[in-house]
Short mmCIF file of C-alpha atoms in Angstrom, two decimals:
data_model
loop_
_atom_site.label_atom_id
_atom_site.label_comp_id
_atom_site.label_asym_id
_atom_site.label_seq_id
_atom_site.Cartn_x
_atom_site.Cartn_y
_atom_site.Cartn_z
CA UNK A 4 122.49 114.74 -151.12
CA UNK A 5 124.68 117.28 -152.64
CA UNK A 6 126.48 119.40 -150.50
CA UNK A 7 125.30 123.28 -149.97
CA UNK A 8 127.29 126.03 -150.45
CA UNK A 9 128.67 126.27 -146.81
CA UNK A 10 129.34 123.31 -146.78
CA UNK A 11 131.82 123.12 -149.55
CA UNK A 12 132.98 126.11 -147.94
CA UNK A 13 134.24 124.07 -144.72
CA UNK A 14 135.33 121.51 -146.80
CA UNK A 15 137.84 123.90 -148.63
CA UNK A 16 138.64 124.58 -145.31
CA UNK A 17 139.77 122.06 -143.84
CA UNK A 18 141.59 121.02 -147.28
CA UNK A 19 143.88 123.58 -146.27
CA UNK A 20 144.29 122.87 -142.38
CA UNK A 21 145.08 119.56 -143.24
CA UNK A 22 147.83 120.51 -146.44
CA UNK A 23 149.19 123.14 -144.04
CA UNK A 24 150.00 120.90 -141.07
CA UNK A 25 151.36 117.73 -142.82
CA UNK A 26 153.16 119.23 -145.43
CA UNK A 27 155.01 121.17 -142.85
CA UNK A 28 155.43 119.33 -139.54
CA UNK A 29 158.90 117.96 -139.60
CA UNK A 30 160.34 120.49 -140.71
CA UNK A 31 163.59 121.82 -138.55
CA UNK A 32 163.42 124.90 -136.60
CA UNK A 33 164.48 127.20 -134.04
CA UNK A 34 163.47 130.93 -132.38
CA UNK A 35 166.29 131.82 -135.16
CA UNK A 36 163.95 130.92 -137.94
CA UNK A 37 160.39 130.41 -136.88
CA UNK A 38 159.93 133.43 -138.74
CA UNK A 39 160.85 132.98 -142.37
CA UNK A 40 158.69 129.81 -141.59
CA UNK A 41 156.04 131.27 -140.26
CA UNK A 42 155.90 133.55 -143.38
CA UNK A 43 156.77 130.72 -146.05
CA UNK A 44 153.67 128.58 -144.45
CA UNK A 45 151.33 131.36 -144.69
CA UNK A 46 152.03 132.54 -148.58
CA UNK A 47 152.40 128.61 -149.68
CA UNK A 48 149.03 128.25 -148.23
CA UNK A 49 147.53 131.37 -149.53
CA UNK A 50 148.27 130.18 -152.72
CA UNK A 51 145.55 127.28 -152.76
CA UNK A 52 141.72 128.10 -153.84
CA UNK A 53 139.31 130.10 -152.06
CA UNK A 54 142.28 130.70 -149.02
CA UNK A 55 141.99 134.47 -148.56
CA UNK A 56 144.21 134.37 -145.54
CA UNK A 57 146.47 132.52 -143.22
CA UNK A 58 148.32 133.51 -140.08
CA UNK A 59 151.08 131.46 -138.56
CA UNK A 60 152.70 131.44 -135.35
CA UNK A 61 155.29 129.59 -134.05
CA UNK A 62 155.71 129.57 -130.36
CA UNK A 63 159.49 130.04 -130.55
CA UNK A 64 159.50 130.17 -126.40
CA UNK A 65 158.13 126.54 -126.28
CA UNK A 66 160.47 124.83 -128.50
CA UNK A 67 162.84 122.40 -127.11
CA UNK A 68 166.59 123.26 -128.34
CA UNK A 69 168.23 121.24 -126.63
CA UNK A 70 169.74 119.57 -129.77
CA UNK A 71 169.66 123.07 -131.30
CA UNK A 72 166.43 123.13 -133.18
CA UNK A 73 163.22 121.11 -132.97
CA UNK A 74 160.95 119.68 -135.63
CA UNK A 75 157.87 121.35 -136.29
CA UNK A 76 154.64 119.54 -134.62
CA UNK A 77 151.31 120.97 -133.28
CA UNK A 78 152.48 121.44 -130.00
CA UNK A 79 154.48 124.70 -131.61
CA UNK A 80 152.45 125.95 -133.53
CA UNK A 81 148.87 128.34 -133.78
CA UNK A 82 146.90 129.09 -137.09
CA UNK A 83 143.83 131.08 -138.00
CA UNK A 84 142.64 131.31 -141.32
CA UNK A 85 139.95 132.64 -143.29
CA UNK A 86 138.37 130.84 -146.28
CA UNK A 87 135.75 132.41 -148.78
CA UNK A 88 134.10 130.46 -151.01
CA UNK A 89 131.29 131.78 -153.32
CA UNK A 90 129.42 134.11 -150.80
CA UNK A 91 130.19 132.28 -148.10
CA UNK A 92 133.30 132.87 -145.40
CA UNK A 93 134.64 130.41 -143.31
CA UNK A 94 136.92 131.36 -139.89
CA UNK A 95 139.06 128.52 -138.60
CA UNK A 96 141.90 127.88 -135.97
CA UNK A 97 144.01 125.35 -134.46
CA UNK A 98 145.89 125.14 -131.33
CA UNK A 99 146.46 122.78 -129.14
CA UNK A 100 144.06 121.31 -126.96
CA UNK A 101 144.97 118.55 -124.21
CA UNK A 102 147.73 117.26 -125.85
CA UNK A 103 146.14 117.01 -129.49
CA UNK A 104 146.48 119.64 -131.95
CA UNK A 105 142.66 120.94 -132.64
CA UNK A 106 141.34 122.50 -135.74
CA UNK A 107 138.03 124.29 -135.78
CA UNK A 108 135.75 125.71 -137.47
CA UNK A 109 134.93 129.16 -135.18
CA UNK A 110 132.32 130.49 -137.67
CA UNK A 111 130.75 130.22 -141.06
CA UNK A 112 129.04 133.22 -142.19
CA UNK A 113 127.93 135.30 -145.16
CA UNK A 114 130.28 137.36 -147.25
CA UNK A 115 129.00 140.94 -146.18
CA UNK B 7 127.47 131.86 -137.12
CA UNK B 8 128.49 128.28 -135.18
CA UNK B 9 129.18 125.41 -137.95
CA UNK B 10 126.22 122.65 -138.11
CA UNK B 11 126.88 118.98 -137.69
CA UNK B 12 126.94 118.82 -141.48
CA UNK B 13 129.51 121.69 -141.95
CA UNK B 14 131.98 120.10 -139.91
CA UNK B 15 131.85 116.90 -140.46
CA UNK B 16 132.32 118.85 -144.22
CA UNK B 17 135.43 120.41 -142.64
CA UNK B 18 136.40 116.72 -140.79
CA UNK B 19 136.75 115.43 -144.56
CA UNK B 20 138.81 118.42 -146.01
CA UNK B 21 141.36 117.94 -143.36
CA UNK B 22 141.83 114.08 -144.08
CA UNK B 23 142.15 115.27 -147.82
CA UNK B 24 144.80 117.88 -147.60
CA UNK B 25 147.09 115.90 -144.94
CA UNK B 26 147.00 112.90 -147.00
CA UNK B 27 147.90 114.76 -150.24
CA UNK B 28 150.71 116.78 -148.51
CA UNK B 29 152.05 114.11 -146.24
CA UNK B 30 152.98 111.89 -149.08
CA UNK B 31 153.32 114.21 -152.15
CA UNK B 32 157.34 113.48 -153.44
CA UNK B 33 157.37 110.20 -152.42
CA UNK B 34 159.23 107.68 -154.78
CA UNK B 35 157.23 105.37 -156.40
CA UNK B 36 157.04 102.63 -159.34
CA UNK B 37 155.07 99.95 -160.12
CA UNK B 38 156.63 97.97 -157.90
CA UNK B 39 155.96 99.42 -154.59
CA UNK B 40 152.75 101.23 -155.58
CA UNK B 41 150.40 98.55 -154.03
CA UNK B 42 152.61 99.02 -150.44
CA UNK B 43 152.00 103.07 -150.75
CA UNK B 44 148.20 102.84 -150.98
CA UNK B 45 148.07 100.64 -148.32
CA UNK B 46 150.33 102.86 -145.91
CA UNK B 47 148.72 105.91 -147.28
CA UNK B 48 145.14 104.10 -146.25
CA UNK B 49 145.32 103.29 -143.01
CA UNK B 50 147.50 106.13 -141.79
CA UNK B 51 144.92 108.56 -142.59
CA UNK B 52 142.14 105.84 -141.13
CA UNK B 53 143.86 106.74 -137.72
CA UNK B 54 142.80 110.06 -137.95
CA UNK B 55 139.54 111.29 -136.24
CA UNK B 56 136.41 110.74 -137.60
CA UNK B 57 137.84 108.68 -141.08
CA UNK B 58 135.80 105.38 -141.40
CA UNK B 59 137.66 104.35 -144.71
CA UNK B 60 140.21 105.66 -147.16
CA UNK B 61 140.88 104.25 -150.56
CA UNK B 62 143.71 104.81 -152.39
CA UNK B 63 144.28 104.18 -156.02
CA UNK B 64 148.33 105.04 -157.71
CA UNK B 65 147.88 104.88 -161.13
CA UNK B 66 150.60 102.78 -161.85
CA UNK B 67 149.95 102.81 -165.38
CA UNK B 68 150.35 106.51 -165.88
CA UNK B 69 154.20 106.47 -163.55
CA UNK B 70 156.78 108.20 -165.86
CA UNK B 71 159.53 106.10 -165.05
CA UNK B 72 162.03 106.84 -167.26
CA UNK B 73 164.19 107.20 -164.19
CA UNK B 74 163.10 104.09 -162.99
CA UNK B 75 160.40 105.97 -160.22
CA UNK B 76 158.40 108.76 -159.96
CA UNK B 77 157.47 111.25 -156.97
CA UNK B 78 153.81 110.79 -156.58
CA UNK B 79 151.93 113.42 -157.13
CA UNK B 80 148.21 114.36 -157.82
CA UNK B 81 148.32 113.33 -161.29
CA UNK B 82 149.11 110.04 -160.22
CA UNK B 83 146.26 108.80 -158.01
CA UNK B 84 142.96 108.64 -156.96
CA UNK B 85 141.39 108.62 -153.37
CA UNK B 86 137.78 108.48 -152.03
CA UNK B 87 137.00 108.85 -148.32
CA UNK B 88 133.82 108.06 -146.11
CA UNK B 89 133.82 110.28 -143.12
CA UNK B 90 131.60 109.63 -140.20
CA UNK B 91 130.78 112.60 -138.04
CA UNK B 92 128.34 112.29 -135.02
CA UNK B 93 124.88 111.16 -137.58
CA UNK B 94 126.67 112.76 -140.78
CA UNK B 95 128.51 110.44 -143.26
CA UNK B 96 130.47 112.78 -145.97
CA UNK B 97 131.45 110.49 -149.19
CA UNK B 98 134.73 112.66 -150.85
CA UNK B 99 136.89 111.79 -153.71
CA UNK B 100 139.98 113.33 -155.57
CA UNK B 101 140.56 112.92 -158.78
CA UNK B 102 142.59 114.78 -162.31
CA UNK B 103 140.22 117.23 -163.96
CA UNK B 104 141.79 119.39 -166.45
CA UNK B 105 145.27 119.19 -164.81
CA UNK B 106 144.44 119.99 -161.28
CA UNK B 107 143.94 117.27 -158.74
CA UNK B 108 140.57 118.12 -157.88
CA UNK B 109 138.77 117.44 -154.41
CA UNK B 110 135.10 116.96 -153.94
CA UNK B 111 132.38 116.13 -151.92
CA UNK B 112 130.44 113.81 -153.53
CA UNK B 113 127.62 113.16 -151.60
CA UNK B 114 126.99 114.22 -147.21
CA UNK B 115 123.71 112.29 -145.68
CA UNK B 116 122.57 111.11 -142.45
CA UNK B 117 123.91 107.91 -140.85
CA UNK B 118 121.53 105.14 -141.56
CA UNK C 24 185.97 99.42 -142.15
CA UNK C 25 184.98 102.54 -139.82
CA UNK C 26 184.55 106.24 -142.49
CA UNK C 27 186.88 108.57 -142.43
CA UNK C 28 186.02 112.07 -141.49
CA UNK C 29 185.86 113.12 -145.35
CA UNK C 30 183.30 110.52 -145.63
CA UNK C 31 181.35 111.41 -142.87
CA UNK C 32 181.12 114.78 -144.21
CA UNK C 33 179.95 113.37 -147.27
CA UNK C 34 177.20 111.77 -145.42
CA UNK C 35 176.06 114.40 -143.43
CA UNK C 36 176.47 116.55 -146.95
CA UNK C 37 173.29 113.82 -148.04
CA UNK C 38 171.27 113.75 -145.31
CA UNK C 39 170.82 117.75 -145.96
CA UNK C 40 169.70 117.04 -149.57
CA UNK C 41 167.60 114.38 -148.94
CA UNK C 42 165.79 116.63 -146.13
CA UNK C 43 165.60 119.86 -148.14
CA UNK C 44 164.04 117.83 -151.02
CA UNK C 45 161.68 115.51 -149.07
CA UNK C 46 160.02 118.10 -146.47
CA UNK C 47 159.40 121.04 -149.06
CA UNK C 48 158.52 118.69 -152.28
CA UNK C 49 154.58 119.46 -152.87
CA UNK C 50 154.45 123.28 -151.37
CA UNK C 51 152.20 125.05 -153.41
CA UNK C 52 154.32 127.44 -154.67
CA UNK C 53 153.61 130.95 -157.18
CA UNK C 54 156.03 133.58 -158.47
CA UNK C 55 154.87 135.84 -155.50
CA UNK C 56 155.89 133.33 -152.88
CA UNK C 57 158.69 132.00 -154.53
CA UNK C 58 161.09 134.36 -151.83
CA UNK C 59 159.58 133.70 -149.18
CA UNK C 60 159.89 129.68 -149.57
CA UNK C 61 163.31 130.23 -150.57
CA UNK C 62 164.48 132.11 -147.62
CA UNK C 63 162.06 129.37 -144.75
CA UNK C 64 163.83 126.13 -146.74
CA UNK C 65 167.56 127.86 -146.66
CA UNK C 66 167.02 128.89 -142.94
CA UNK C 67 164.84 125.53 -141.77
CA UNK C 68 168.16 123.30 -143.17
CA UNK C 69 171.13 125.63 -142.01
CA UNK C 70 169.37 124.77 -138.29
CA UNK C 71 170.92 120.90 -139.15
CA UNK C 72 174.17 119.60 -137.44
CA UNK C 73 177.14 120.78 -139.52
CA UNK C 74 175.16 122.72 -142.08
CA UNK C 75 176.94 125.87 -142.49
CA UNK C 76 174.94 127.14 -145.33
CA UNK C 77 172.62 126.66 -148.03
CA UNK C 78 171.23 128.53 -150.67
CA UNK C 79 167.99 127.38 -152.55
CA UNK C 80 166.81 129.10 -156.15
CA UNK C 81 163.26 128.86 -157.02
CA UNK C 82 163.15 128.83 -160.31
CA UNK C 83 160.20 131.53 -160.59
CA UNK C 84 159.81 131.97 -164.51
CA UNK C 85 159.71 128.28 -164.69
CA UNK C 86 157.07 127.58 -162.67
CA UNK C 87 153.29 126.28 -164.35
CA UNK C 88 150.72 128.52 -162.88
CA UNK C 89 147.93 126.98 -165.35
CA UNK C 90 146.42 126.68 -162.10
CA UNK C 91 147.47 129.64 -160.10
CA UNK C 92 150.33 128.29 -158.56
CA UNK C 93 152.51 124.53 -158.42
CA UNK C 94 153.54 122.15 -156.41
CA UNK C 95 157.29 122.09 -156.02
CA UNK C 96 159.33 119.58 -157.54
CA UNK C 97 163.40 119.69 -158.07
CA UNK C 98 162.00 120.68 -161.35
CA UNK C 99 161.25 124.63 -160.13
CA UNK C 100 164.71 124.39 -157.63
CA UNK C 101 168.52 124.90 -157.57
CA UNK C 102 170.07 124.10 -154.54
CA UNK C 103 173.80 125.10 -152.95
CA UNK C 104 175.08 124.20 -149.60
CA UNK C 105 177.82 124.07 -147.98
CA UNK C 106 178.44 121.25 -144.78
CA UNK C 107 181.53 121.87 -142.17
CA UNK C 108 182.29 118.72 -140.40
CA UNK C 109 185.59 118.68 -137.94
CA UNK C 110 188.27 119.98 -140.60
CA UNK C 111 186.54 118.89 -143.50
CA UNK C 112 184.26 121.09 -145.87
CA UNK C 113 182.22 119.71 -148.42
CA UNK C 114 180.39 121.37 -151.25
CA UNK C 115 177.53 120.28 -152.74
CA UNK C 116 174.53 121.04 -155.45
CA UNK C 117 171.31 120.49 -156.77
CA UNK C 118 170.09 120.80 -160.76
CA UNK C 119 168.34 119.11 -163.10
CA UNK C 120 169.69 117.14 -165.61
CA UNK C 121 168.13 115.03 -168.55
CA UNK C 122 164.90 115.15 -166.09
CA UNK C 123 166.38 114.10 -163.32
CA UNK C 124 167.37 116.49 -160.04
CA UNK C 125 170.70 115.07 -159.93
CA UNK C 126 172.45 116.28 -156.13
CA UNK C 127 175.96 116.06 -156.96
CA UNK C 128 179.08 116.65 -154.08
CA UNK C 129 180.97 119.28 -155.64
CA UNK C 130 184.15 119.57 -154.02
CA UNK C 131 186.06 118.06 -150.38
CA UNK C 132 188.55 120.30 -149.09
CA UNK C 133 190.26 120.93 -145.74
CA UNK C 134 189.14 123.83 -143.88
CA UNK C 135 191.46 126.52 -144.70
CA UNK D 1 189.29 118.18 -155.12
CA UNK D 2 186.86 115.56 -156.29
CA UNK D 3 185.02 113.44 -154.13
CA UNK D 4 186.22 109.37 -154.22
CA UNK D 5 184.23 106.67 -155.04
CA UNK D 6 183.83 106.23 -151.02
CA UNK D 7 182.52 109.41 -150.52
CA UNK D 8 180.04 109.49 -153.00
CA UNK D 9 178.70 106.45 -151.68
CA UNK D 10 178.49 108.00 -148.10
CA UNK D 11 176.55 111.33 -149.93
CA UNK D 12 174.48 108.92 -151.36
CA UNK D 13 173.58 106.76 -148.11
CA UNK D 14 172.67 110.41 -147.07
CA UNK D 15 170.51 111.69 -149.28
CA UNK D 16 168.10 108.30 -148.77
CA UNK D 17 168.30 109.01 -145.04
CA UNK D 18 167.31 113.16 -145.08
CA UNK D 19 164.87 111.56 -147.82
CA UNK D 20 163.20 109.12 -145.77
CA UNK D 21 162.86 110.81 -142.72
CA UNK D 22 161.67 114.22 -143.85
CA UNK D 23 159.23 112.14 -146.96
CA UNK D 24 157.32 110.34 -143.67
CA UNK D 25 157.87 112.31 -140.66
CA UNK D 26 154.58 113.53 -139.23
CA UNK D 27 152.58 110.33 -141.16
CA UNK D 28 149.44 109.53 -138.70
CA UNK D 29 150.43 106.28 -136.78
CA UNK D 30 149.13 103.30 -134.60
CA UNK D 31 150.47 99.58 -133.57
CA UNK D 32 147.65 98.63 -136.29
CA UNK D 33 149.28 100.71 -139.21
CA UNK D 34 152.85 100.14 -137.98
CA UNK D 35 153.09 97.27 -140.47
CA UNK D 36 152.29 98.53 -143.68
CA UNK D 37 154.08 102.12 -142.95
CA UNK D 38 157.39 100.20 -142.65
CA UNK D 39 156.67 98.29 -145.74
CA UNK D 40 155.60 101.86 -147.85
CA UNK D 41 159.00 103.11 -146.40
CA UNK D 42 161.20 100.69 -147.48
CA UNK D 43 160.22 100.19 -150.98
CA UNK D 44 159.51 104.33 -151.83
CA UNK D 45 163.40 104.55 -150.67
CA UNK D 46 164.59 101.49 -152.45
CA UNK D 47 162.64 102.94 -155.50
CA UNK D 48 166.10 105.19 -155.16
CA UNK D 49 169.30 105.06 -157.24
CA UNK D 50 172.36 103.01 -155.61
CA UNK D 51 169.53 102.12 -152.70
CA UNK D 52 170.28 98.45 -152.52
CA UNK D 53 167.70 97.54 -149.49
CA UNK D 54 166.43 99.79 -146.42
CA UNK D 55 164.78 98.02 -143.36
CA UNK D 56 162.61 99.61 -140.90
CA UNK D 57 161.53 99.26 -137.79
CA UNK D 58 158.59 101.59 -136.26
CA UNK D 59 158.53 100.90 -132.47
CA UNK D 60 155.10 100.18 -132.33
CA UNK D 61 155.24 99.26 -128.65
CA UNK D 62 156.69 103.13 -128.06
CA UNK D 63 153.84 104.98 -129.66
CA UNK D 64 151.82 107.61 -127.82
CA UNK D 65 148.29 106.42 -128.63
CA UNK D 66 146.31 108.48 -125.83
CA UNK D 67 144.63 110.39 -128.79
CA UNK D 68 144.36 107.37 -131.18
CA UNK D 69 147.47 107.55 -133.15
CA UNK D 70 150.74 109.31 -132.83
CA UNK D 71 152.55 111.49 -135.64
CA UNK D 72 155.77 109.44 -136.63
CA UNK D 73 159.01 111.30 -135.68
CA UNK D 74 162.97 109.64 -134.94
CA UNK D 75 161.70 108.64 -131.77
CA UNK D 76 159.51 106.05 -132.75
CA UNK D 77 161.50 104.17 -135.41
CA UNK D 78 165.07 102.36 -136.17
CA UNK D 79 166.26 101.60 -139.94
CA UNK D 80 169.33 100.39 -141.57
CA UNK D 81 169.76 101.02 -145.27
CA UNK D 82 172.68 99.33 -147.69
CA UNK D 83 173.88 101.42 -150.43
CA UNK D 84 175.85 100.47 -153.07
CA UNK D 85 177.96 102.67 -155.60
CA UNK D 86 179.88 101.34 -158.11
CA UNK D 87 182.24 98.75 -156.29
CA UNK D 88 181.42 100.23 -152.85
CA UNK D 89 179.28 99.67 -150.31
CA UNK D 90 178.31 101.09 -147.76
CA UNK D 91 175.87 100.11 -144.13
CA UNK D 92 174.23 103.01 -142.80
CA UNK D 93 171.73 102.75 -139.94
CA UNK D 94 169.56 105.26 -137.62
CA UNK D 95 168.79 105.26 -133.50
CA UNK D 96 167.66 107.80 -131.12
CA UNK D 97 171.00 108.84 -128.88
CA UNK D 98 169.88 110.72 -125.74
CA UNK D 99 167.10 112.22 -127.42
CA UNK D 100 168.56 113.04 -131.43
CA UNK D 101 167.50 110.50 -134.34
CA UNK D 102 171.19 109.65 -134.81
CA UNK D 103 172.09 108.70 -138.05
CA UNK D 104 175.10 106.96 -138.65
CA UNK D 105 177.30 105.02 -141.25
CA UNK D 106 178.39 101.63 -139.76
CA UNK D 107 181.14 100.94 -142.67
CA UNK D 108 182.18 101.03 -146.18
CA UNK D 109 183.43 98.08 -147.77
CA UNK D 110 184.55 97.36 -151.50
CA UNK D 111 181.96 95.04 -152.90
CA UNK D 112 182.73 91.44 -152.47
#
């Protein structure tokens, strides 16, 4: 069965939860510069189709320095974004959620 | 509006997609050690929640390798996915079309 | 035979390279979030041991946005950096030639 | 003053290290995929100029699998690499050391 229209839309989302997180995670960084990440993740993302918005933040307070910067994981990090797709717009989010890094879909509604 | 079963098992498979793509875009390949990427590139995203199989394709045909590899890219492979969400099964698959590696979901139905 | 600290530098000079090109290769990237991508990739690598600096070019007016925005390669990128280790200081850089993004050390000096 | 023969091949055992690590970190993985992630690892890097052989070990027994699979980081894998540069070579190899992914070169010989 083909897929409807909100459907796709959730689809796109997740396209972009799942680009965001593995293209950065790895990547070194510190309260110094969580925020020229923060920004770079959000605008590379942005760039994709149908991604209206993106919001970043890295918990600078939990990262472990003690070898002077960390590597980027779930555990530091919290994202909303919002998706819009035809007529259709999708709210999502991830944080972390007994260990494990959760994304979600919080609501799929119609463009008003 | 919550997400239905469908929409996010929808969402599940757009996730798998974009980490996939991102996790292993710029990797060196050839036609060598193309049949060892697919594999990896398989069942790594197979771990993942909800992904009942992954198949990867690299075109090893189309490698420039007039450097003697090539970072792999979009352009370079082809992937379907069968996702398996609470009764939903979500068939995707990425493939060229007109220059941009596009993603798709090809077909969502109920679990037989 | 053990390195000598020149050499070491030299190493650690690689490592850098390798990282900047490996974690950032695929970011969708556009003229309008070309800065921003610069500025998260220069600061992300400075927080490595011995990095003292780096500065990272995307090459804006290069970039094929056919599709809205691309996927970075060493193609769209000029890289600089400069690695402090004990006395040593190496320099180092990042261009294409013939096709190829050929990282090249620069120069080994003594710290002045 | 221009790098050596020696030091070039040190920059160049770096690059494959910052390359590898940074190209994989974050890839989805289990004791069941351990396998044929090591195998995609060794041959994408070998794909590399002057990479003679790379060998890697991901610590299968090590892995967090309470959710499944854990994201591959330093902690979970060893590897040893051989470069070789015109009549150089050099051993290179990588360990955690009280809680850094310490990468290291062993020696640099003149090619038998």
């Amino acid at each position: 069965m083909d897929p409807t229209e909100r459907e796709v839309a959730c689809f796109e989302a997740g396209i972009k939860f799942g680009a965001l997180y593995h293209q950065f995670a790895g990547t070194p960084v510190s309260p110094e510069s969580a925020a020229s990440l923060e920004r770079a993740m959000e605008e590379a993302i942005e760039n994709q189709p149908h991604c209206a918005s993106v919001d970043v933040d890295v918990l600078a307070e939990r990262l472990d320095t003690s070898h002077g910067y960390a590597e980027l994981t779930g555990e530091y990090m919290e994202v909303r974004m919002r998706i819009e797709y035809a007529d259709t717009v999708v709210h999502t989010e991830m944080r972390m959620e007994e260990g494990y890094p959760m994304m979600r879909v919080v609501d799929v509604v119609e463009r008003p």
